[in-house]
Coordinates of N, CA, C and O in Angstrom, one line a residue:
L740 N 13.1 -13.5 14.3 CA 12.5 -12.8 15.9 C 12.7 -14.2 16.8 O 12.3 -15.8 15.6
A741 N 13.2 -14.2 17.9 CA 13.2 -15.3 18.8 C 11.8 -16.3 19.0 O 10.0 -16.0 18.3
G742 N 12.0 -17.4 19.6 CA 10.3 -18.5 20.2 C 8.8 -16.8 20.7 O 9.0 -15.7 21.3
D743 N 8.1 -18.5 20.7 CA 6.8 -17.3 21.0 C 7.2 -17.1 22.7 O 6.1 -16.6 23.2
E744 N 7.7 -17.4 23.5 CA 8.2 -16.8 24.3 C 7.8 -15.8 24.7 O 8.4 -14.6 26.1
S745 N 9.3 -14.9 23.3 CA 9.8 -13.8 24.1 C 8.7 -12.6 24.0 O 9.1 -11.5 23.4
I746 N 7.8 -13.0 23.3 CA 5.8 -12.3 22.1 C 5.6 -11.8 23.1 O 5.3 -12.3 24.2
S747 N 5.3 -10.0 23.9 CA 3.9 -10.1 24.9 C 3.4 -8.7 24.3 O 3.8 -7.7 22.8
E748 N 3.0 -8.4 25.6 CA 1.5 -7.3 24.7 C 0.5 -7.8 23.3 O 1.4 -6.4 22.6
L749 N 0.5 -8.0 22.9 CA -0.3 -8.1 21.7 C -2.0 -8.0 22.0 O -2.0 -8.1 22.9
Y750 N -1.8 -7.2 20.4 CA -2.8 -6.1 20.4 C -3.5 -5.7 19.3 O -2.7 -5.9 18.4
V751 N -4.8 -6.2 19.5 CA -5.2 -5.4 17.1 C -4.9 -4.1 17.6 O -4.7 -3.6 18.4
L752 N -4.5 -3.5 16.5 CA -3.6 -1.9 15.2 C -4.9 -1.2 15.4 O -5.8 -0.2 15.3
K753 N -5.3 -3.0 13.7 CA -6.3 -2.2 13.4 C -6.9 -2.8 12.7 O -5.9 -3.9 12.1
N754 N -8.1 -3.1 12.9 CA -9.0 -4.0 11.8 C -9.3 -3.3 9.9 O -10.0 -2.6 9.8
G755 N -8.6 -2.8 9.1 CA -8.5 -2.5 8.0 C -9.4 -3.1 6.7 O -9.9 -3.4 7.3
M756 N -9.3 -2.1 5.5 CA -10.3 -2.2 4.4 C -9.5 -3.9 3.9 O -10.5 -4.1 3.8
T757 N -8.3 -4.4 4.0 CA -8.0 -5.0 3.4 C -6.5 -6.3 3.8 O -7.4 -7.2 4.1
N758 N -6.6 -5.5 5.2 CA -5.4 -6.6 6.1 C -5.6 -5.8 8.1 O -7.0 -5.3 8.0
R759 N -5.7 -6.8 8.9 CA -5.9 -6.2 9.7 C -3.7 -6.7 10.3 O -3.7 -7.1 9.5
S760 N -4.3 -5.8 11.8 CA -3.0 -5.1 11.8 C -3.1 -5.5 13.4 O -3.9 -4.4 14.4
Y761 N -1.3 -5.7 13.9 CA -1.6 -6.3 15.6 C 0.1 -6.2 15.9 O 0.8 -6.6 14.8
R762 N 0.1 -5.2 16.9 CA 0.6 -4.6 17.2 C 1.2 -5.5 18.7 O 0.2 -5.4 19.8
F763 N 2.9 -5.1 19.0 CA 3.3 -7.0 20.3 C 4.7 -5.7 20.5 O 5.2 -5.1 19.3
S764 N 5.7 -6.3 21.6 CA 6.5 -6.7 21.4 C 7.5 -8.1 21.4 O 6.9 -9.0 21.9
C765 N 8.4 -7.9 21.7 CA 9.1 -9.0 21.3 C 10.9 -8.5 22.0 O 11.9 -8.2 20.9
M766 N 11.6 -8.9 22.9 CA 12.8 -8.8 23.2 C 12.8 -7.4 23.0 O 13.8 -7.0 23.0
G767 N 11.8 -7.1 24.0 CA 12.1 -5.3 24.0 C 11.8 -4.5 23.2 O 12.0 -2.8 22.8
K768 N 11.0 -4.5 21.7 CA 11.0 -3.9 20.5 C 10.0 -4.3 20.0 O 9.6 -4.9 20.1
Q769 N 9.0 -2.8 18.9 CA 8.1 -2.9 19.5 C 7.7 -3.3 18.1 O 9.0 -2.8 16.6
Y770 N 6.8 -4.4 17.5 CA 6.8 -4.8 15.9 C 5.1 -4.1 15.5 O 4.2 -4.4 16.6
I771 N 5.1 -5.0 14.8 CA 3.6 -4.8 13.8 C 3.4 -5.3 13.0 O 4.0 -5.9 12.0
L772 N 2.5 -6.4 12.9 CA 2.4 -8.1 12.5 C 1.1 -7.5 10.9 O -0.2 -7.2 12.0
R773 N 1.5 -7.3 10.0 CA 0.4 -7.4 9.1 C -0.2 -8.5 8.9 O 0.8 -9.2 8.4
V774 N -1.4 -8.9 9.2 CA -2.4 -10.6 8.4 C -3.2 -10.2 7.5 O -4.9 -9.3 7.5
P775 N -2.9 -10.9 6.0 CA -3.9 -10.3 5.6 C -5.2 -10.6 5.5 O -5.7 -11.4 5.6
G776 N -6.4 -9.7 4.7 CA -7.6 -10.1 4.8 C -8.0 -10.5 3.6 O -7.5 -11.3 3.0
E777 N -10.1 -11.3 3.8 CA -9.9 -12.3 2.8 C -10.3 -11.7 1.9 O -10.7 -10.4 1.7
G778 N -9.8 -12.3 0.8 CA -9.4 -11.4 -0.5 C -9.0 -10.8 -1.4 O -8.7 -10.5 -1.9
T779 N -7.6 -11.0 0.0 CA -6.4 -9.6 -0.7 C -5.4 -9.8 -1.0 O -5.4 -9.6 -2.8
D780 N -6.0 -11.9 -1.6 CA -4.5 -12.2 -2.9 C -5.9 -11.6 -3.8 O -4.6 -11.9 -5.6
M781 N -6.9 -11.2 -4.2 CA -7.0 -11.4 -5.6 C -7.2 -9.8 -5.6 O -6.6 -8.9 -6.6
L782 N -6.1 -8.6 -4.7 CA -6.4 -7.2 -5.0 C -5.1 -7.1 -4.6 O -4.3 -6.4 -5.5
T783 N -3.7 -7.8 -4.5 CA -2.5 -7.4 -4.3 C -1.4 -8.9 -4.9 O -2.2 -10.3 -4.4
N784 N -0.6 -8.5 -5.6 CA 0.7 -9.2 -6.0 C 1.4 -9.6 -5.0 O 1.6 -8.8 -4.7
R785 N 1.5 -10.1 -4.2 CA 2.0 -10.4 -2.5 C 3.4 -10.7 -3.4 O 4.8 -10.2 -2.9
H786 N 4.0 -11.5 -4.4 CA 5.0 -11.3 -5.9 C 5.9 -10.3 -5.9 O 6.9 -9.8 -5.5
Q787 N 5.2 -9.1 -6.4 CA 5.8 -7.7 -7.3 C 6.0 -6.9 -5.8 O 6.1 -6.4 -5.6
E788 N 4.7 -7.2 -5.1 CA 5.2 -6.5 -3.9 C 5.9 -6.8 -3.1 O 7.1 -5.0 -2.2
T789 N 6.6 -7.7 -2.6 CA 8.2 -8.8 -1.7 C 8.9 -7.3 -2.8 O 10.0 -7.2 -2.4
A790 N 9.3 -7.5 -3.9 CA 9.8 -6.8 -4.6 C 9.9 -5.7 -4.6 O 10.9 -5.1 -4.5
V791 N 8.4 -5.8 -4.7 CA 8.5 -3.5 -4.2 C 9.3 -3.3 -2.9 O 10.5 -1.6 -2.2
Y792 N 9.0 -3.9 -1.8 CA 9.4 -3.6 -0.6 C 11.9 -3.9 -0.3 O 12.2 -3.7 0.4
R793 N 11.4 -5.3 -1.9 CA 13.8 -5.1 -1.0 C 14.5 -3.7 -2.4 O 14.6 -3.4 -2.0
A794 N 13.5 -3.2 -3.0 CA 14.2 -2.2 -4.0 C 14.1 -0.8 -2.9 O 15.3 -0.4 -2.5
I795 N 13.3 -0.3 -1.7 CA 12.6 0.4 -1.0 C 13.8 -0.3 0.3 O 13.3 0.9 1.0
S796 N 14.0 -1.1 0.4 CA 14.4 -1.6 1.8 C 15.7 -0.4 2.1 O 16.0 -1.0 1.2
G797 N 15.9 0.4 3.9 CA 17.1 1.1 3.5 C 16.8 2.1 3.4 O 18.0 3.0 3.6
R798 N 15.7 3.3 2.4 CA 15.6 4.1 2.0 C 14.8 5.2 2.6 O 15.1 6.2 2.1
G799 N 14.8 4.8 4.4 CA 14.3 5.6 5.2 C 12.3 6.4 4.3 O 12.3 7.3 4.4
L800 N 12.1 4.9 3.5 CA 10.4 5.4 2.8 C 9.3 4.9 3.7 O 8.5 5.2 3.6
C801 N 10.3 4.1 4.1 CA 8.1 3.5 4.8 C 9.0 2.3 5.9 O 9.8 2.5 5.8
D802 N 8.0 1.0 6.9 CA 8.5 0.5 7.4 C 9.5 -0.2 6.6 O 8.8 -1.7 5.8
D803 N 10.3 -1.0 6.7 CA 11.0 -2.4 6.3 C 10.8 -3.4 7.6 O 11.1 -3.5 8.3
P804 N 10.3 -4.7 6.2 CA 10.0 -5.4 6.6 C 10.9 -6.4 7.6 O 11.8 -5.9 6.9
V805 N 10.8 -6.9 8.8 CA 11.7 -7.8 8.9 C 11.2 -9.6 8.9 O 12.6 -10.2 8.4
Y806 N 10.7 -9.2 8.5 CA 10.0 -10.3 7.7 C 8.2 -10.8 6.5 O 7.8 -9.4 7.3
I807 N 8.7 -11.1 5.6 CA 7.2 -11.0 4.5 C 7.8 -11.7 4.1 O 8.4 -13.0 3.5
N808 N 6.1 -12.7 3.4 CA 5.7 -14.3 3.2 C 5.4 -13.3 1.7 O 3.8 -13.2 1.4
E809 N 5.9 -14.2 0.2 CA 5.6 -13.2 -0.6 C 3.6 -14.4 -0.3 O 3.7 -14.2 -2.3
E810 N 4.4 -15.5 -0.6 CA 3.2 -16.3 -0.6 C 2.0 -16.1 -0.2 O 0.5 -16.2 -1.1
N811 N 1.5 -15.7 1.2 CA 0.7 -15.3 1.5 C 0.3 -13.8 2.1 O -0.1 -13.5 2.8
G812 N 1.9 -12.8 2.6 CA 1.3 -12.2 2.8 C 1.5 -11.4 4.0 O 1.4 -9.9 4.3
Y813 N 1.8 -12.1 5.2 CA 2.1 -11.9 6.2 C 3.5 -10.8 6.1 O 4.0 -10.9 5.5
K814 N 2.8 -10.2 6.7 CA 4.3 -9.3 7.0 C 4.7 -8.6 8.7 O 3.7 -8.3 9.3
I815 N 6.5 -8.5 9.3 CA 5.8 -7.5 10.5 C 7.0 -6.6 10.1 O 8.0 -7.1 9.0
S816 N 7.0 -5.4 10.6 CA 7.9 -4.9 10.0 C 7.9 -3.7 11.9 O 7.3 -4.0 13.2
R817 N 9.7 -3.0 11.4 CA 9.6 -2.6 13.0 C 8.2 -1.5 13.2 O 7.6 -0.8 12.4
F818 N 7.4 -1.2 14.7 CA 6.9 -0.2 15.3 C 7.4 1.3 14.9 O 8.4 1.3 15.4
L819 N 7.2 2.2 14.2 CA 7.2 3.4 14.0 C 6.6 4.3 14.4 O 5.3 4.5 14.5
E820 N 7.5 4.9 15.3 CA 6.6 5.6 16.6 C 6.6 7.2 15.3 O 7.1 7.7 15.2
N821 N 5.7 8.1 16.5 CA 5.3 9.3 15.9 C 4.4 9.7 14.2 O 4.8 9.9 13.6
I822 N 3.9 8.5 13.8 CA 3.9 8.5 12.6 C 1.7 8.0 12.5 O 1.4 8.0 13.5
H823 N 1.4 9.2 11.8 CA 0.1 9.2 11.0 C -0.2 9.6 9.5 O 0.3 9.3 9.2
V824 N -1.7 8.9 9.3 CA -2.3 9.2 8.4 C -2.0 10.7 8.0 O -2.4 11.6 8.7
C825 N -1.9 10.9 6.9 CA -1.4 12.6 5.7 C -3.1 13.1 6.0 O -4.4 12.1 5.5
D826 N -3.6 14.3 6.9 CA -4.9 14.9 7.0 C -4.8 15.5 5.9 O -4.2 16.6 5.8
P827 N -5.3 15.4 5.2 CA -6.0 16.3 3.9 C -6.3 17.0 3.6 O -6.6 18.1 3.1
Y828 N -6.3 17.7 5.0 CA -7.4 19.4 5.5 C -6.1 19.3 6.4 O -5.7 20.8 6.8
N829 N -5.1 18.9 6.9 CA -3.8 20.3 7.1 C -2.2 20.0 5.8 O -1.9 19.8 5.6
E830 N -2.2 20.8 5.2 CA -1.1 21.7 5.3 C 0.0 21.4 5.5 O 0.6 20.5 3.8
Q831 N 0.6 21.3 6.4 CA 1.6 20.8 6.9 C 1.7 19.3 6.3 O 2.4 18.9 6.3
D832 N 1.1 18.6 6.7 CA 1.0 17.3 6.5 C 1.0 16.0 5.6 O 1.5 16.0 4.2
V833 N 0.4 17.5 4.7 CA 0.3 16.6 3.1 C 1.4 17.6 2.7 O 1.7 17.3 1.6
N834 N 2.5 19.4 2.8 CA 3.3 19.1 2.0 C 4.1 18.4 2.6 O 4.9 17.8 2.0
E835 N 4.4 17.4 3.7 CA 5.3 16.5 4.6 C 5.0 15.2 3.4 O 6.5 14.7 3.0
S836 N 3.5 14.9 3.0 CA 3.9 13.8 2.4 C 4.2 14.0 1.1 O 4.6 13.2 0.0
L837 N 3.7 15.4 0.6 CA 3.7 14.9 -1.2 C 5.9 15.7 -0.7 O 6.0 15.0 -1.9
K838 N 6.0 16.3 -0.5 CA 7.7 15.9 -0.1 C 8.3 14.5 -0.5 O 8.9 14.3 -0.9
K839 N 8.1 13.6 0.3 CA 7.8 12.1 0.3 C 8.3 12.0 -0.2 O 9.1 10.6 -1.6
L840 N 6.4 12.0 -1.0 CA 6.9 11.4 -2.6 C 7.3 11.4 -3.6 O 7.8 10.9 -4.5
K841 N 7.9 12.6 -3.7 CA 9.1 13.1 -4.8 C 10.0 12.6 -4.1 O 10.8 12.3 -5.2
E842 N 10.8 12.6 -3.1 CA 11.7 12.5 -2.5 C 11.7 10.5 -3.3 O 13.0 10.5 -3.8
L843 N 10.7 9.7 -3.2 CA 10.8 9.2 -3.9 C 10.4 9.3 -5.3 O 11.3 7.5 -5.5
H844 N 10.0 9.3 -6.3 CA 10.2 8.8 -7.4 C 11.7 9.9 -7.8 O 12.0 9.2 -8.8
S845 N 12.3 10.2 -7.3 CA 13.2 11.0 -8.0 C 14.3 9.9 -7.3 O 15.1 10.5 -8.0
M846 N 13.3 9.2 -6.8 CA 15.5 7.8 -6.4 C 15.1 7.5 -8.0 O 15.8 6.1 -8.1
K847 N 14.1 7.0 -8.6 CA 14.5 6.1 -9.9 C 14.6 5.1 -9.4 O 15.0 4.3 -10.7
I848 N 13.8 4.4 -8.6 CA 13.8 3.0 -8.3 C 12.8 1.8 -9.8 O 11.9 2.6 -9.9
V849 N 14.0 0.7 -10.3 CA 13.3 0.6 -11.2 C 12.8 -1.4 -10.4 O 13.6 -1.8 -9.8
V850 N 12.2 -2.0 -10.7 CA 12.0 -3.0 -10.6 C 11.6 -4.0 -12.0 O 11.4 -3.1 -12.9
D851 N 11.2 -5.2 -11.9 CA 11.1 -6.6 -12.6 C 9.5 -6.7 -12.9 O 9.3 -6.9 -14.2
H852 N 8.7 -4.9 -12.7 CA 7.2 -5.8 -13.9 C 6.6 -4.2 -14.2 O 7.0 -2.9 -13.0
T853 N 5.8 -3.5 -13.9 CA 5.0 -3.0 -14.1 C 3.2 -2.4 -13.1 O 2.9 -3.9 -12.7
F854 N 2.9 -1.5 -13.0 CA 1.6 -1.2 -12.4 C 1.0 -1.0 -14.3 O 1.1 0.7 -14.3
D855 N 0.2 -1.6 -13.9 CA -1.8 -1.2 -15.9 C -2.2 -0.5 -14.9 O -3.1 -1.0 -14.3
L856 N -1.9 0.5 -14.5 CA -3.0 1.9 -14.0 C -4.6 1.6 -14.7 O -5.8 0.5 -13.8
F857 N -5.3 1.4 -15.6 CA -6.1 1.1 -16.4 C -6.6 -0.8 -16.5 O -7.6 -0.8 -16.0
G858 N -5.7 -1.4 -16.4 CA -5.8 -2.4 -16.5 C -6.3 -2.9 -15.0 O -7.7 -4.2 -14.3
Q859 N -5.9 -2.7 -14.4 CA -6.1 -2.8 -12.6 C -7.8 -2.0 -11.8 O -8.7 -2.4 -11.8
I860 N -7.8 -0.7 -13.2 CA -9.3 -0.3 -13.5 C -10.2 -1.8 -13.9 O -11.4 -1.8 -13.0
E861 N -10.2 -2.2 -15.0 CA -11.0 -3.1 -15.1 C -11.6 -4.6 -14.9 O -12.0 -4.6 -14.4
Y862 N -9.7 -4.8 -13.7 CA -9.7 -5.5 -13.2 C -11.1 -5.8 -12.0 O -11.9 -6.3 -12.0
Y863 N -10.2 -4.3 -11.9 CA -11.6 -4.4 -10.2 C -12.8 -3.8 -10.2 O -13.8 -4.1 -10.0
E864 N -13.1 -2.8 -11.5 CA -14.9 -3.4 -12.1 C -15.4 -4.8 -12.3 O -16.6 -5.2 -11.9
R865 N -14.3 -5.6 -12.4 CA -15.2 -7.0 -13.2 C -15.1 -7.9 -11.7 O -16.1 -8.3 -11.8
L866 N -14.2 -7.5 -9.9 CA -14.3 -8.2 -8.6 C -15.4 -7.6 -8.3 O -16.6 -8.6 -7.7
R867 N -16.3 -6.5 -8.8 CA -17.8 -5.6 -8.4 C -18.5 -7.0 -8.8 O -19.9 -6.6 -8.3
E868 N -18.9 -7.1 -9.8 CA -19.8 -8.5 -10.4 C -21.3 -7.2 -10.9 O -21.9 -7.8 -10.2
G869 N -20.6 -5.8 -11.3 CA -21.5 -5.6 -11.8 C -22.7 -4.9 -10.4 O -23.3 -4.0 -10.5
R870 N -22.4 -5.2 -9.6 CA -22.8 -4.1 -8.2 C -22.4 -3.1 -9.0 O -21.4 -2.5 -8.9
R871 N -23.6 -2.3 -7.7 CA -23.1 -0.4 -7.6 C -22.6 -0.1 -6.5 O -21.9 -0.7 -4.7
S872 N -21.7 1.1 -6.9 CA -20.6 1.4 -6.0 C -21.2 1.9 -4.5 O -22.8 2.8 -5.1
C873 N -20.6 2.3 -3.1 CA -21.4 3.5 -2.1 C -20.7 4.5 -2.7 O -22.0 4.9 -2.0
F874 N -19.9 4.9 -3.0 CA -19.6 6.3 -3.5 C -21.2 6.8 -4.4 O -20.6 5.6 -5.9
E875 N -21.7 7.7 -3.6 CA -22.2 8.9 -4.5 C -21.9 8.7 -6.1 O -22.3 9.1 -7.3
D876 N -20.5 9.9 -5.9 CA -19.9 10.1 -7.3 C -19.1 8.9 -8.2 O -17.7 9.3 -9.1
Y877 N -19.3 7.8 -7.8 CA -18.2 6.1 -8.3 C -17.9 6.8 -10.1 O -17.3 6.7 -10.4
D878 N -19.2 6.9 -9.5 CA -19.4 7.1 -11.8 C -19.0 8.4 -12.4 O -18.4 8.6 -13.6
V879 N -19.0 9.5 -11.9 CA -18.3 10.9 -12.3 C -16.6 11.1 -11.9 O -16.2 11.5 -13.0
V880 N -16.3 9.9 -11.3 CA -15.1 9.7 -11.0 C -14.3 9.1 -11.9 O -13.5 9.3 -12.5
K881 N -15.2 8.1 -12.1 CA -14.8 7.0 -12.5 C -14.7 8.2 -14.7 O -13.5 7.8 -14.9
K882 N -15.7 8.3 -14.9 CA -15.9 9.0 -15.6 C -14.1 10.0 -16.7 O -14.1 9.8 -17.4
N883 N -14.1 10.7 -15.2 CA -13.0 11.8 -15.3 C -11.8 11.2 -15.2 O -10.8 11.3 -15.5
V884 N -11.6 10.1 -14.7 CA -10.6 9.4 -14.5 C -10.1 8.6 -15.8 O -8.6 8.9 -15.8
L885 N -11.7 8.0 -16.9 CA -10.7 7.5 -17.8 C -11.0 8.5 -18.6 O -10.2 8.7 -19.5
K886 N -11.4 9.7 -19.0 CA -10.3 11.0 -19.9 C -9.4 11.2 -19.3 O -8.9 11.6 -21.3
L887 N -8.4 10.4 -18.6 CA -6.8 10.8 -18.4 C -6.4 9.8 -19.7 O -5.1 9.8 -19.7
K888 N -7.0 8.6 -19.6 CA -6.0 7.4 -20.6 C -5.9 7.8 -21.2 O -4.4 7.1 -21.4
E889 N -5.9 8.2 -22.4 CA -5.5 8.8 -23.7 C -3.9 9.8 -23.2 O -3.2 9.3 -23.5
I890 N -3.9 10.6 -23.0 CA -2.7 12.0 -22.0 C -2.3 10.6 -21.2 O -0.8 10.6 -22.3
V891 N -2.1 9.7 -20.4 CA -1.3 8.7 -19.8 C -0.9 7.7 -20.8 O 0.4 7.7 -20.6
E892 N -1.4 7.0 -21.5 CA -0.4 6.4 -22.9 C 0.8 6.9 -23.5 O 1.2 6.2 -24.5
E893 N 0.2 8.5 -23.2 CA 0.4 8.8 -24.6 C 1.3 9.7 -24.7 O 2.9 9.8 -25.1
A894 N 2.2 10.2 -23.1 CA 3.2 10.7 -22.3 C 4.6 9.5 -23.0 O 4.4 8.4 -22.0
A895 N 5.5 10.9 -23.2 CA 6.7 10.0 -22.9 C 7.0 9.8 -21.8 O 7.5 10.8 -21.0
C896 N 7.8 8.7 -20.8 CA 8.6 9.0 -19.9 C 9.0 7.4 -19.6 O 9.0 6.7 -20.0
D897 N 9.4 7.8 -19.3 CA 10.2 6.5 -18.3 C 9.9 5.9 -17.0 O 9.2 6.6 -15.6
F898 N 10.0 4.5 -16.5 CA 8.8 4.3 -15.7 C 9.4 3.8 -14.3 O 11.1 3.4 -14.3
C899 N 8.9 3.7 -12.7 CA 9.7 3.8 -11.7 C 8.9 3.9 -10.3 O 8.2 4.1 -11.3
L900 N 9.4 3.3 -9.4 CA 8.3 3.3 -8.8 C 8.0 4.2 -8.2 O 8.6 5.8 -8.6
T901 N 6.1 4.1 -7.8 CA 5.1 5.1 -7.8 C 4.8 5.0 -6.7 O 5.0 3.7 -6.6
H902 N 3.6 6.0 -6.0 CA 2.6 4.9 -4.7 C 1.4 5.5 -5.1 O 1.2 6.3 -5.4
I903 N 1.1 3.6 -5.1 CA -0.7 3.3 -5.6 C -1.8 4.3 -4.6 O -2.7 4.7 -4.5
D904 N -1.1 3.5 -3.4 CA -2.0 3.5 -2.3 C -1.5 4.5 -1.0 O -0.5 3.9 -0.5
A905 N -0.9 6.2 -1.4 CA 0.0 7.1 -0.9 C -1.0 7.4 0.7 O -1.3 8.0 0.8
V906 N -1.1 6.6 1.8 CA -1.2 7.5 3.2 C -0.9 8.0 4.0 O -0.8 8.8 5.2

């Protein structure tokens, strides 16, 4: 991107659970700047994230970054018009989302790392430091998820990219 004088229309897009996002114009094009929130370095491995973005870039799966900093997680990508979060109560939204997830999975994209689902659950539990969850059904959901551990670990499968936060 060009120097500061060409950036305009900067405003807050959202303050999410983990990041702050800003929309801005530069040289007639719209962009989104993601600024990682405090503590996200404990939740996201930015080197792995960058590797994933490089692997999927140009495949029409998401917002391809025009800039990503694998040290601090700052990311700039083109603003995509007419995009919204899937409404789980809208059958068309759900079907379109599942279609896109199946498309990603069928590409069989591989990177140099894997995501250890149950290891991450244990890690996130340690980050809570014994604090109760704000979700009333947390313990029931956790128990049901952990019932799947043996099934998942015994399943013979090839590893490829999937999405752990499909919104």
